[in-house]
Amino acid sequence: MKIFGITLLILAVAFFCGPLAAQENYEIQVYGSKTVDVKTTMAELHSNFTFSAPGSSSYGVYSSNNSFHETVEITHGFTPWMEVGFYFFNSIGSDHRTNYVGSHIRPRFAVPESCGWPLGLSISFEYGIQRREFSEDVQTLEIRPIIDKKWERLYLSFNPTLEKSFKGYNERIAPVFSPNVKGSYDLTSKLTLGLEYYGAIGPVTGFYAPSNMEHQLFLAADINGYPEWEFNFGVGAGLNQNSQGCIIKTIVGRRF
């Protein structure tokens, strides 16, 4: 199984990696509906590396060519139906790209499992401020409904996300529909493989032309069986010319 997993990852890197567009990924994750348990704190480190990207900036934003993005996320569960998360974004790269990027706060509200609903359901509101040289938009709000379901070994999650800029290049644009989808299958009790999709379809008042949309697909693995820990690894790339490119990502989390 270990040899199979390593081989699959190498093939994925070779298949996915190609020309890139400038991108600003700091937290690459499809959310599940369950909130952090009451009186529990989850600390996560989100890391990703972009193999290559255009050397010139886009709309005054630094290129992500050969750079690391490191995000610290701390989430605390306050009730069976509410958690609050804090994010601290950082960039590591040459040409003045090693710097603190910005911070977000994210309250999330869920339908408790005790209600017995057939689907998992929650919604998060993520407000953030980031430095202009690292993002087209300085102040943003993300509204993320989360719908998921587990059938024995099969898991599906759908995040029909809306993103709104309040200050920056896109502030005059209506909220952008950016759906995220994850489908995974438990190969064993400790290893789950799946696909994660991240898209930017366009403003709700009128979607982009197909050539201007963004579609990104990750082959991802989750390591299970350690109740206090969370492990996610993935390799992904854009599915069209306008999309973001070849990225390796990891998420390591610890519950306290």
PDB file of C-alpha atoms in Angstrom:
ATOM      1  CA  MET A   1       0.000   0.000   0.000  1.00  0.00           C
ATOM      2  CA  LYS A   2       2.863   2.408   0.801  1.00  0.00           C
ATOM      3  CA  ILE A   3       4.495   1.729  -2.577  1.00  0.00           C
ATOM      4  CA  PHE A   4       1.133   2.256  -4.300  1.00  0.00           C
ATOM      5  CA  GLY A   5       0.616   5.585  -2.558  1.00  0.00           C
ATOM      6  CA  ILE A   6       4.097   6.908  -3.389  1.00  0.00           C
ATOM      7  CA  THR A   7       3.765   5.821  -7.015  1.00  0.00           C
ATOM      8  CA  LEU A   8       0.361   7.499  -7.292  1.00  0.00           C
ATOM      9  CA  LEU A   9       1.738  10.762  -5.906  1.00  0.00           C
ATOM     10  CA  ILE A  10       4.702  10.765  -8.331  1.00  0.00           C
ATOM     11  CA  LEU A  11       2.393  10.130 -11.280  1.00  0.00           C
ATOM     12  CA  ALA A  12       0.065  12.887 -10.126  1.00  0.00           C
ATOM     13  CA  VAL A  13       2.909  15.414  -9.931  1.00  0.00           C
ATOM     14  CA  ALA A  14       4.126  14.453 -13.385  1.00  0.00           C
ATOM     15  CA  PHE A  15       0.622  14.657 -14.848  1.00  0.00           C
ATOM     16  CA  PHE A  16      -0.582  17.846 -13.172  1.00  0.00           C
ATOM     17  CA  CYS A  17       2.450  20.164 -13.259  1.00  0.00           C
ATOM     18  CA  GLY A  18       2.510  22.577 -16.140  1.00  0.00           C
ATOM     19  CA  PRO A  19       2.228  26.317 -16.962  1.00  0.00           C
ATOM     20  CA  LEU A  20       0.798  28.418 -14.134  1.00  0.00           C
ATOM     21  CA  ALA A  21      -1.060  31.620 -13.529  1.00  0.00           C
ATOM     22  CA  ALA A  22      -0.396  33.924 -10.600  1.00  0.00           C
ATOM     23  CA  GLN A  23      -2.261  32.723  -7.493  1.00  0.00           C
ATOM     24  CA  GLU A  24      -2.743  33.550  -3.814  1.00  0.00           C
ATOM     25  CA  ASN A  25      -3.610  30.225  -2.180  1.00  0.00           C
ATOM     26  CA  TYR A  26      -2.974  30.166   1.545  1.00  0.00           C
ATOM     27  CA  GLU A  27      -5.589  27.739   2.848  1.00  0.00           C
ATOM     28  CA  ILE A  28      -6.525  25.026   0.348  1.00  0.00           C
ATOM     29  CA  GLN A  29      -9.246  22.967   1.978  1.00  0.00           C
ATOM     30  CA  VAL A  30     -12.796  21.742   1.380  1.00  0.00           C
ATOM     31  CA  TYR A  31     -14.595  22.072   4.700  1.00  0.00           C
ATOM     32  CA  GLY A  32     -16.582  19.393   6.471  1.00  0.00           C
ATOM     33  CA  SER A  33     -19.732  20.414   8.326  1.00  0.00           C
ATOM     34  CA  LYS A  34     -18.703  19.332  11.832  1.00  0.00           C
ATOM     35  CA  THR A  35     -17.404  22.057  14.145  1.00  0.00           C
ATOM     36  CA  VAL A  36     -14.598  21.651  16.674  1.00  0.00           C
ATOM     37  CA  ASP A  37     -15.803  20.007  19.897  1.00  0.00           C
ATOM     38  CA  VAL A  38     -16.796  22.192  22.850  1.00  0.00           C
ATOM     39  CA  LYS A  39     -13.844  23.406  24.959  1.00  0.00           C
ATOM     40  CA  THR A  40     -11.433  22.041  22.332  1.00  0.00           C
ATOM     41  CA  THR A  41      -8.857  24.047  20.394  1.00  0.00           C
ATOM     42  CA  MET A  42      -7.580  22.927  16.991  1.00  0.00           C
ATOM     43  CA  ALA A  43      -4.197  24.259  15.810  1.00  0.00           C
ATOM     44  CA  GLU A  44      -3.370  23.711  12.141  1.00  0.00           C
ATOM     45  CA  LEU A  45      -0.496  24.540   9.834  1.00  0.00           C
ATOM     46  CA  HIS A  46      -1.474  24.886   6.173  1.00  0.00           C
ATOM     47  CA  SER A  47       1.558  24.719   3.861  1.00  0.00           C
ATOM     48  CA  ASN A  48       1.802  24.815   0.087  1.00  0.00           C
ATOM     49  CA  PHE A  49       4.490  25.309  -2.513  1.00  0.00           C
ATOM     50  CA  THR A  50       4.048  26.581  -6.063  1.00  0.00           C
ATOM     51  CA  PHE A  51       6.568  25.012  -8.438  1.00  0.00           C
ATOM     52  CA  SER A  52       6.583  27.756 -11.062  1.00  0.00           C
ATOM     53  CA  ALA A  53       4.560  30.802 -12.082  1.00  0.00           C
ATOM     54  CA  PRO A  54       4.994  33.903 -14.261  1.00  0.00           C
ATOM     55  CA  GLY A  55       7.768  36.150 -12.972  1.00  0.00           C
ATOM     56  CA  SER A  56       5.788  39.361 -13.428  1.00  0.00           C
ATOM     57  CA  SER A  57       3.065  40.416 -10.998  1.00  0.00           C
ATOM     58  CA  SER A  58      -0.644  40.541 -11.799  1.00  0.00           C
ATOM     59  CA  TYR A  59      -2.491  43.768 -10.866  1.00  0.00           C
ATOM     60  CA  GLY A  60       0.394  44.681  -8.570  1.00  0.00           C
ATOM     61  CA  VAL A  61       0.382  41.307  -6.770  1.00  0.00           C
ATOM     62  CA  TYR A  62       3.637  39.412  -6.248  1.00  0.00           C
ATOM     63  CA  SER A  63       4.061  36.273  -8.340  1.00  0.00           C
ATOM     64  CA  SER A  64       3.942  32.995  -6.429  1.00  0.00           C
ATOM     65  CA  ASN A  65       6.749  31.501  -8.527  1.00  0.00           C
ATOM     66  CA  ASN A  66       8.819  29.117  -6.349  1.00  0.00           C
ATOM     67  CA  SER A  67       7.323  30.368  -3.093  1.00  0.00           C
ATOM     68  CA  PHE A  68       5.910  28.813   0.069  1.00  0.00           C
ATOM     69  CA  HIS A  69       2.655  29.884   1.701  1.00  0.00           C
ATOM     70  CA  GLU A  70       2.368  29.117   5.403  1.00  0.00           C
ATOM     71  CA  THR A  71      -0.892  29.671   7.279  1.00  0.00           C
ATOM     72  CA  VAL A  72      -1.441  29.154  10.989  1.00  0.00           C
ATOM     73  CA  GLU A  73      -5.094  28.436  11.871  1.00  0.00           C
ATOM     74  CA  ILE A  74      -6.379  28.286  15.453  1.00  0.00           C
ATOM     75  CA  THR A  75     -10.018  27.247  15.988  1.00  0.00           C
ATOM     76  CA  HIS A  76     -11.901  26.925  19.276  1.00  0.00           C
ATOM     77  CA  GLY A  77     -15.244  25.195  19.861  1.00  0.00           C
ATOM     78  CA  PHE A  78     -17.524  27.297  22.078  1.00  0.00           C
ATOM     79  CA  THR A  79     -20.799  25.360  21.823  1.00  0.00           C
ATOM     80  CA  PRO A  80     -22.023  22.170  20.049  1.00  0.00           C
ATOM     81  CA  TRP A  81     -23.050  24.416  17.175  1.00  0.00           C
ATOM     82  CA  MET A  82     -20.428  27.222  17.047  1.00  0.00           C
ATOM     83  CA  GLU A  83     -16.681  27.597  16.612  1.00  0.00           C
ATOM     84  CA  VAL A  84     -14.432  30.576  15.854  1.00  0.00           C
ATOM     85  CA  GLY A  85     -11.245  30.339  13.818  1.00  0.00           C
ATOM     86  CA  PHE A  86      -8.322  32.732  13.395  1.00  0.00           C
ATOM     87  CA  TYR A  87      -5.854  32.691  10.474  1.00  0.00           C
ATOM     88  CA  PHE A  88      -2.386  34.179  10.116  1.00  0.00           C
ATOM     89  CA  PHE A  89      -1.094  34.149   6.517  1.00  0.00           C
ATOM     90  CA  ASN A  90       2.613  34.222   5.648  1.00  0.00           C
ATOM     91  CA  SER A  91       4.687  34.034   2.480  1.00  0.00           C
ATOM     92  CA  ILE A  92       8.245  32.752   2.044  1.00  0.00           C
ATOM     93  CA  GLY A  93      10.078  33.581  -1.176  1.00  0.00           C
ATOM     94  CA  SER A  94      12.764  35.670  -2.824  1.00  0.00           C
ATOM     95  CA  ASP A  95      12.420  39.275  -4.070  1.00  0.00           C
ATOM     96  CA  HIS A  96      10.742  40.692  -0.928  1.00  0.00           C
ATOM     97  CA  ARG A  97       8.111  37.934  -0.825  1.00  0.00           C
ATOM     98  CA  THR A  98       9.026  36.705   2.678  1.00  0.00           C
ATOM     99  CA  ASN A  99       6.546  38.549   4.844  1.00  0.00           C
ATOM    100  CA  TYR A 100       3.414  38.489   6.957  1.00  0.00           C
ATOM    101  CA  VAL A 101       0.459  38.677   4.549  1.00  0.00           C
ATOM    102  CA  GLY A 102      -2.692  39.164   6.635  1.00  0.00           C
ATOM    103  CA  SER A 103      -5.199  37.725   9.096  1.00  0.00           C
ATOM    104  CA  HIS A 104      -8.772  36.429   8.996  1.00  0.00           C
ATOM    105  CA  ILE A 105     -11.445  35.654  11.574  1.00  0.00           C
ATOM    106  CA  ARG A 106     -14.062  32.976  10.881  1.00  0.00           C
ATOM    107  CA  PRO A 107     -17.121  32.195  13.034  1.00  0.00           C
ATOM    108  CA  ARG A 108     -18.951  29.029  11.955  1.00  0.00           C
ATOM    109  CA  PHE A 109     -22.396  27.754  12.908  1.00  0.00           C
ATOM    110  CA  ALA A 110     -23.609  24.169  12.452  1.00  0.00           C
ATOM    111  CA  VAL A 111     -26.680  22.027  12.870  1.00  0.00           C
ATOM    112  CA  PRO A 112     -25.649  19.732  15.773  1.00  0.00           C
ATOM    113  CA  GLU A 113     -25.465  16.006  15.066  1.00  0.00           C
ATOM    114  CA  SER A 114     -27.931  15.521  17.932  1.00  0.00           C
ATOM    115  CA  CYS A 115     -30.650  16.976  15.696  1.00  0.00           C
ATOM    116  CA  GLY A 116     -30.478  13.824  13.562  1.00  0.00           C
ATOM    117  CA  TRP A 117     -30.489  15.570  10.167  1.00  0.00           C
ATOM    118  CA  PRO A 118     -29.734  13.286   7.186  1.00  0.00           C
ATOM    119  CA  LEU A 119     -27.028  15.696   5.936  1.00  0.00           C
ATOM    120  CA  GLY A 120     -24.306  17.612   7.725  1.00  0.00           C
ATOM    121  CA  LEU A 121     -24.952  21.351   7.460  1.00  0.00           C
ATOM    122  CA  SER A 122     -23.032  24.425   8.623  1.00  0.00           C
ATOM    123  CA  ILE A 123     -22.106  27.916   7.431  1.00  0.00           C
ATOM    124  CA  SER A 124     -19.021  30.073   8.010  1.00  0.00           C
ATOM    125  CA  PHE A 125     -18.385  33.800   7.632  1.00  0.00           C
ATOM    126  CA  GLU A 126     -14.705  34.627   7.077  1.00  0.00           C
ATOM    127  CA  TYR A 127     -13.637  38.280   7.172  1.00  0.00           C
ATOM    128  CA  GLY A 128     -10.051  39.162   6.386  1.00  0.00           C
ATOM    129  CA  ILE A 129      -7.511  41.902   5.803  1.00  0.00           C
ATOM    130  CA  GLN A 130      -4.415  41.264   3.693  1.00  0.00           C
ATOM    131  CA  ARG A 131      -1.548  43.306   2.278  1.00  0.00           C
ATOM    132  CA  ARG A 132      -2.140  44.714  -1.212  1.00  0.00           C
ATOM    133  CA  GLU A 133       1.153  43.412  -2.630  1.00  0.00           C
ATOM    134  CA  PHE A 134       0.030  39.854  -1.871  1.00  0.00           C
ATOM    135  CA  SER A 135      -3.641  40.099  -2.861  1.00  0.00           C
ATOM    136  CA  GLU A 136      -5.782  42.003  -5.334  1.00  0.00           C
ATOM    137  CA  ASP A 137      -8.166  42.829  -2.472  1.00  0.00           C
ATOM    138  CA  VAL A 138      -7.321  44.270   0.954  1.00  0.00           C
ATOM    139  CA  GLN A 139     -10.624  43.559   2.735  1.00  0.00           C
ATOM    140  CA  THR A 140     -12.745  40.518   1.904  1.00  0.00           C
ATOM    141  CA  LEU A 141     -15.663  38.468   3.187  1.00  0.00           C
ATOM    142  CA  GLU A 142     -16.253  34.804   2.383  1.00  0.00           C
ATOM    143  CA  ILE A 143     -19.626  33.165   3.032  1.00  0.00           C
ATOM    144  CA  ARG A 144     -19.297  29.391   2.918  1.00  0.00           C
ATOM    145  CA  PRO A 145     -22.281  27.047   3.309  1.00  0.00           C
ATOM    146  CA  ILE A 146     -21.127  23.471   3.931  1.00  0.00           C
ATOM    147  CA  ILE A 147     -23.149  20.367   3.056  1.00  0.00           C
ATOM    148  CA  ASP A 148     -21.691  16.892   3.508  1.00  0.00           C
ATOM    149  CA  LYS A 149     -22.626  13.239   3.865  1.00  0.00           C
ATOM    150  CA  LYS A 150     -20.834   9.971   4.727  1.00  0.00           C
ATOM    151  CA  TRP A 151     -21.990   6.592   3.370  1.00  0.00           C
ATOM    152  CA  GLU A 152     -19.845   3.875   4.940  1.00  0.00           C
ATOM    153  CA  ARG A 153     -16.494   4.409   3.116  1.00  0.00           C
ATOM    154  CA  LEU A 154     -17.671   7.133   0.722  1.00  0.00           C
ATOM    155  CA  TYR A 155     -17.676  10.831   1.714  1.00  0.00           C
ATOM    156  CA  LEU A 156     -18.939  13.883  -0.208  1.00  0.00           C
ATOM    157  CA  SER A 157     -18.755  17.564   0.729  1.00  0.00           C
ATOM    158  CA  PHE A 158     -20.032  20.607  -1.183  1.00  0.00           C
ATOM    159  CA  ASN A 159     -19.088  24.207  -0.290  1.00  0.00           C
ATOM    160  CA  PRO A 160     -21.027  26.647  -2.551  1.00  0.00           C
ATOM    161  CA  THR A 161     -18.874  29.619  -1.503  1.00  0.00           C
ATOM    162  CA  LEU A 162     -19.445  33.328  -2.165  1.00  0.00           C
ATOM    163  CA  GLU A 163     -16.510  35.764  -2.008  1.00  0.00           C
ATOM    164  CA  LYS A 164     -16.903  39.565  -1.759  1.00  0.00           C
ATOM    165  CA  SER A 165     -14.258  42.278  -1.886  1.00  0.00           C
ATOM    166  CA  PHE A 166     -14.892  45.463   0.117  1.00  0.00           C
ATOM    167  CA  LYS A 167     -11.607  47.193  -0.717  1.00  0.00           C
ATOM    168  CA  GLY A 168      -9.305  46.484  -3.613  1.00  0.00           C
ATOM    169  CA  TYR A 169      -9.258  45.671  -7.307  1.00  0.00           C
ATOM    170  CA  ASN A 170     -12.575  43.739  -7.260  1.00  0.00           C
ATOM    171  CA  GLU A 171     -14.543  45.886  -4.789  1.00  0.00           C
ATOM    172  CA  ARG A 172     -17.085  46.987  -7.407  1.00  0.00           C
ATOM    173  CA  ILE A 173     -17.821  43.418  -8.465  1.00  0.00           C
ATOM    174  CA  ALA A 174     -20.768  41.439  -7.066  1.00  0.00           C
ATOM    175  CA  PRO A 175     -19.992  38.388  -4.877  1.00  0.00           C
ATOM    176  CA  VAL A 176     -18.114  35.729  -6.838  1.00  0.00           C
ATOM    177  CA  PHE A 177     -19.386  32.151  -6.829  1.00  0.00           C
ATOM    178  CA  SER A 178     -16.455  29.874  -5.933  1.00  0.00           C
ATOM    179  CA  PRO A 179     -17.665  26.293  -5.413  1.00  0.00           C
ATOM    180  CA  ASN A 180     -15.492  23.699  -3.655  1.00  0.00           C
ATOM    181  CA  VAL A 181     -16.233  19.965  -3.781  1.00  0.00           C
ATOM    182  CA  LYS A 182     -14.582  16.934  -2.186  1.00  0.00           C
ATOM    183  CA  GLY A 183     -15.219  13.264  -2.830  1.00  0.00           C
ATOM    184  CA  SER A 184     -13.199  10.614  -1.005  1.00  0.00           C
ATOM    185  CA  TYR A 185     -13.120   6.901  -0.274  1.00  0.00           C
ATOM    186  CA  ASP A 186     -11.659   5.074   2.731  1.00  0.00           C
ATOM    187  CA  LEU A 187      -9.182   2.584   1.294  1.00  0.00           C
ATOM    188  CA  THR A 188      -8.359   1.397   4.817  1.00  0.00           C
ATOM    189  CA  SER A 189      -9.209   2.514   8.341  1.00  0.00           C
ATOM    190  CA  LYS A 190      -6.187   4.843   8.209  1.00  0.00           C
ATOM    191  CA  LEU A 191      -5.935   5.961   4.578  1.00  0.00           C
ATOM    192  CA  THR A 192      -8.464   7.933   2.556  1.00  0.00           C
ATOM    193  CA  LEU A 193      -7.914   9.005  -1.061  1.00  0.00           C
ATOM    194  CA  GLY A 194     -10.031  11.538  -2.890  1.00  0.00           C
ATOM    195  CA  LEU A 195     -10.386  14.443  -5.273  1.00  0.00           C
ATOM    196  CA  GLU A 196     -10.812  18.085  -4.272  1.00  0.00           C
ATOM    197  CA  TYR A 197     -12.149  20.688  -6.719  1.00  0.00           C
ATOM    198  CA  TYR A 198     -11.785  24.471  -6.335  1.00  0.00           C
ATOM    199  CA  GLY A 199     -13.461  26.872  -8.769  1.00  0.00           C
ATOM    200  CA  ALA A 200     -14.073  30.562  -9.441  1.00  0.00           C
ATOM    201  CA  ILE A 201     -17.085  30.780 -11.752  1.00  0.00           C
ATOM    202  CA  GLY A 202     -17.755  34.520 -11.630  1.00  0.00           C
ATOM    203  CA  PRO A 203     -20.032  37.173 -10.077  1.00  0.00           C
ATOM    204  CA  VAL A 204     -23.558  36.059  -9.231  1.00  0.00           C
ATOM    205  CA  THR A 205     -24.855  38.820 -11.520  1.00  0.00           C
ATOM    206  CA  GLY A 206     -23.198  37.164 -14.523  1.00  0.00           C
ATOM    207  CA  PHE A 207     -20.619  34.397 -14.689  1.00  0.00           C
ATOM    208  CA  TYR A 208     -17.282  34.776 -16.438  1.00  0.00           C
ATOM    209  CA  ALA A 209     -16.756  33.502 -19.959  1.00  0.00           C
ATOM    210  CA  PRO A 210     -15.542  29.878 -19.803  1.00  0.00           C
ATOM    211  CA  SER A 211     -11.988  30.914 -20.707  1.00  0.00           C
ATOM    212  CA  ASN A 212     -11.875  33.306 -17.717  1.00  0.00           C
ATOM    213  CA  MET A 213     -13.166  30.840 -15.121  1.00  0.00           C
ATOM    214  CA  GLU A 214     -10.790  29.018 -12.789  1.00  0.00           C
ATOM    215  CA  HIS A 215     -10.942  25.269 -12.206  1.00  0.00           C
ATOM    216  CA  GLN A 216      -8.394  23.497 -10.026  1.00  0.00           C
ATOM    217  CA  LEU A 217      -8.278  19.800  -9.118  1.00  0.00           C
ATOM    218  CA  PHE A 218      -6.278  18.113  -6.345  1.00  0.00           C
ATOM    219  CA  LEU A 219      -5.531  14.476  -5.734  1.00  0.00           C
ATOM    220  CA  ALA A 220      -5.581  14.306  -1.936  1.00  0.00           C
ATOM    221  CA  ALA A 221      -4.895  11.824   0.854  1.00  0.00           C
ATOM    222  CA  ASP A 222      -6.099  11.922   4.463  1.00  0.00           C
ATOM    223  CA  ILE A 223      -4.403   9.952   7.232  1.00  0.00           C
ATOM    224  CA  ASN A 224      -6.944   8.714   9.809  1.00  0.00           C
ATOM    225  CA  GLY A 225      -6.910   6.752  13.030  1.00  0.00           C
ATOM    226  CA  TYR A 226      -5.278   9.380  15.252  1.00  0.00           C
ATOM    227  CA  PRO A 227      -8.112  11.172  17.143  1.00  0.00           C
ATOM    228  CA  GLU A 228      -6.001  14.120  18.273  1.00  0.00           C
ATOM    229  CA  TRP A 229      -4.371  14.702  14.879  1.00  0.00           C
ATOM    230  CA  GLU A 230      -5.354  15.727  11.349  1.00  0.00           C
ATOM    231  CA  PHE A 231      -3.238  15.043   8.237  1.00  0.00           C
ATOM    232  CA  ASN A 232      -4.054  16.023   4.645  1.00  0.00           C
ATOM    233  CA  PHE A 233      -1.722  15.950   1.640  1.00  0.00           C
ATOM    234  CA  GLY A 234      -2.449  16.870  -1.965  1.00  0.00           C
ATOM    235  CA  VAL A 235      -1.082  17.721  -5.388  1.00  0.00           C
ATOM    236  CA  GLY A 236      -3.118  19.782  -7.805  1.00  0.00           C
ATOM    237  CA  ALA A 237      -3.173  21.932 -10.912  1.00  0.00           C
ATOM    238  CA  GLY A 238      -5.449  24.031 -13.062  1.00  0.00           C
ATOM    239  CA  LEU A 239      -7.772  22.482 -15.614  1.00  0.00           C
ATOM    240  CA  ASN A 240      -7.671  25.404 -18.046  1.00  0.00           C
ATOM    241  CA  GLN A 241      -5.226  28.136 -19.071  1.00  0.00           C
ATOM    242  CA  ASN A 242      -6.666  30.776 -16.726  1.00  0.00           C
ATOM    243  CA  SER A 243      -6.524  28.530 -13.685  1.00  0.00           C
ATOM    244  CA  GLN A 244      -3.917  28.307 -10.973  1.00  0.00           C
ATOM    245  CA  GLY A 245      -1.189  25.805 -11.513  1.00  0.00           C
ATOM    246  CA  CYS A 246       0.871  23.023 -10.000  1.00  0.00           C
ATOM    247  CA  ILE A 247       0.832  23.123  -6.183  1.00  0.00           C
ATOM    248  CA  ILE A 248       1.759  20.678  -3.439  1.00  0.00           C
ATOM    249  CA  LYS A 249      -0.156  21.229  -0.183  1.00  0.00           C
ATOM    250  CA  THR A 250      -0.212  19.791   3.324  1.00  0.00           C
ATOM    251  CA  ILE A 251      -2.376  20.327   6.408  1.00  0.00           C
ATOM    252  CA  VAL A 252      -1.193  19.170   9.819  1.00  0.00           C
ATOM    253  CA  GLY A 253      -3.513  19.747  12.778  1.00  0.00           C
ATOM    254  CA  ARG A 254      -3.518  18.956  16.512  1.00  0.00           C
ATOM    255  CA  ARG A 255      -6.479  19.060  18.914  1.00  0.00           C
ATOM    256  CA  PHE A 256      -6.021  20.284  22.487  1.00  0.00           C
TER     257      PHE A 256
END
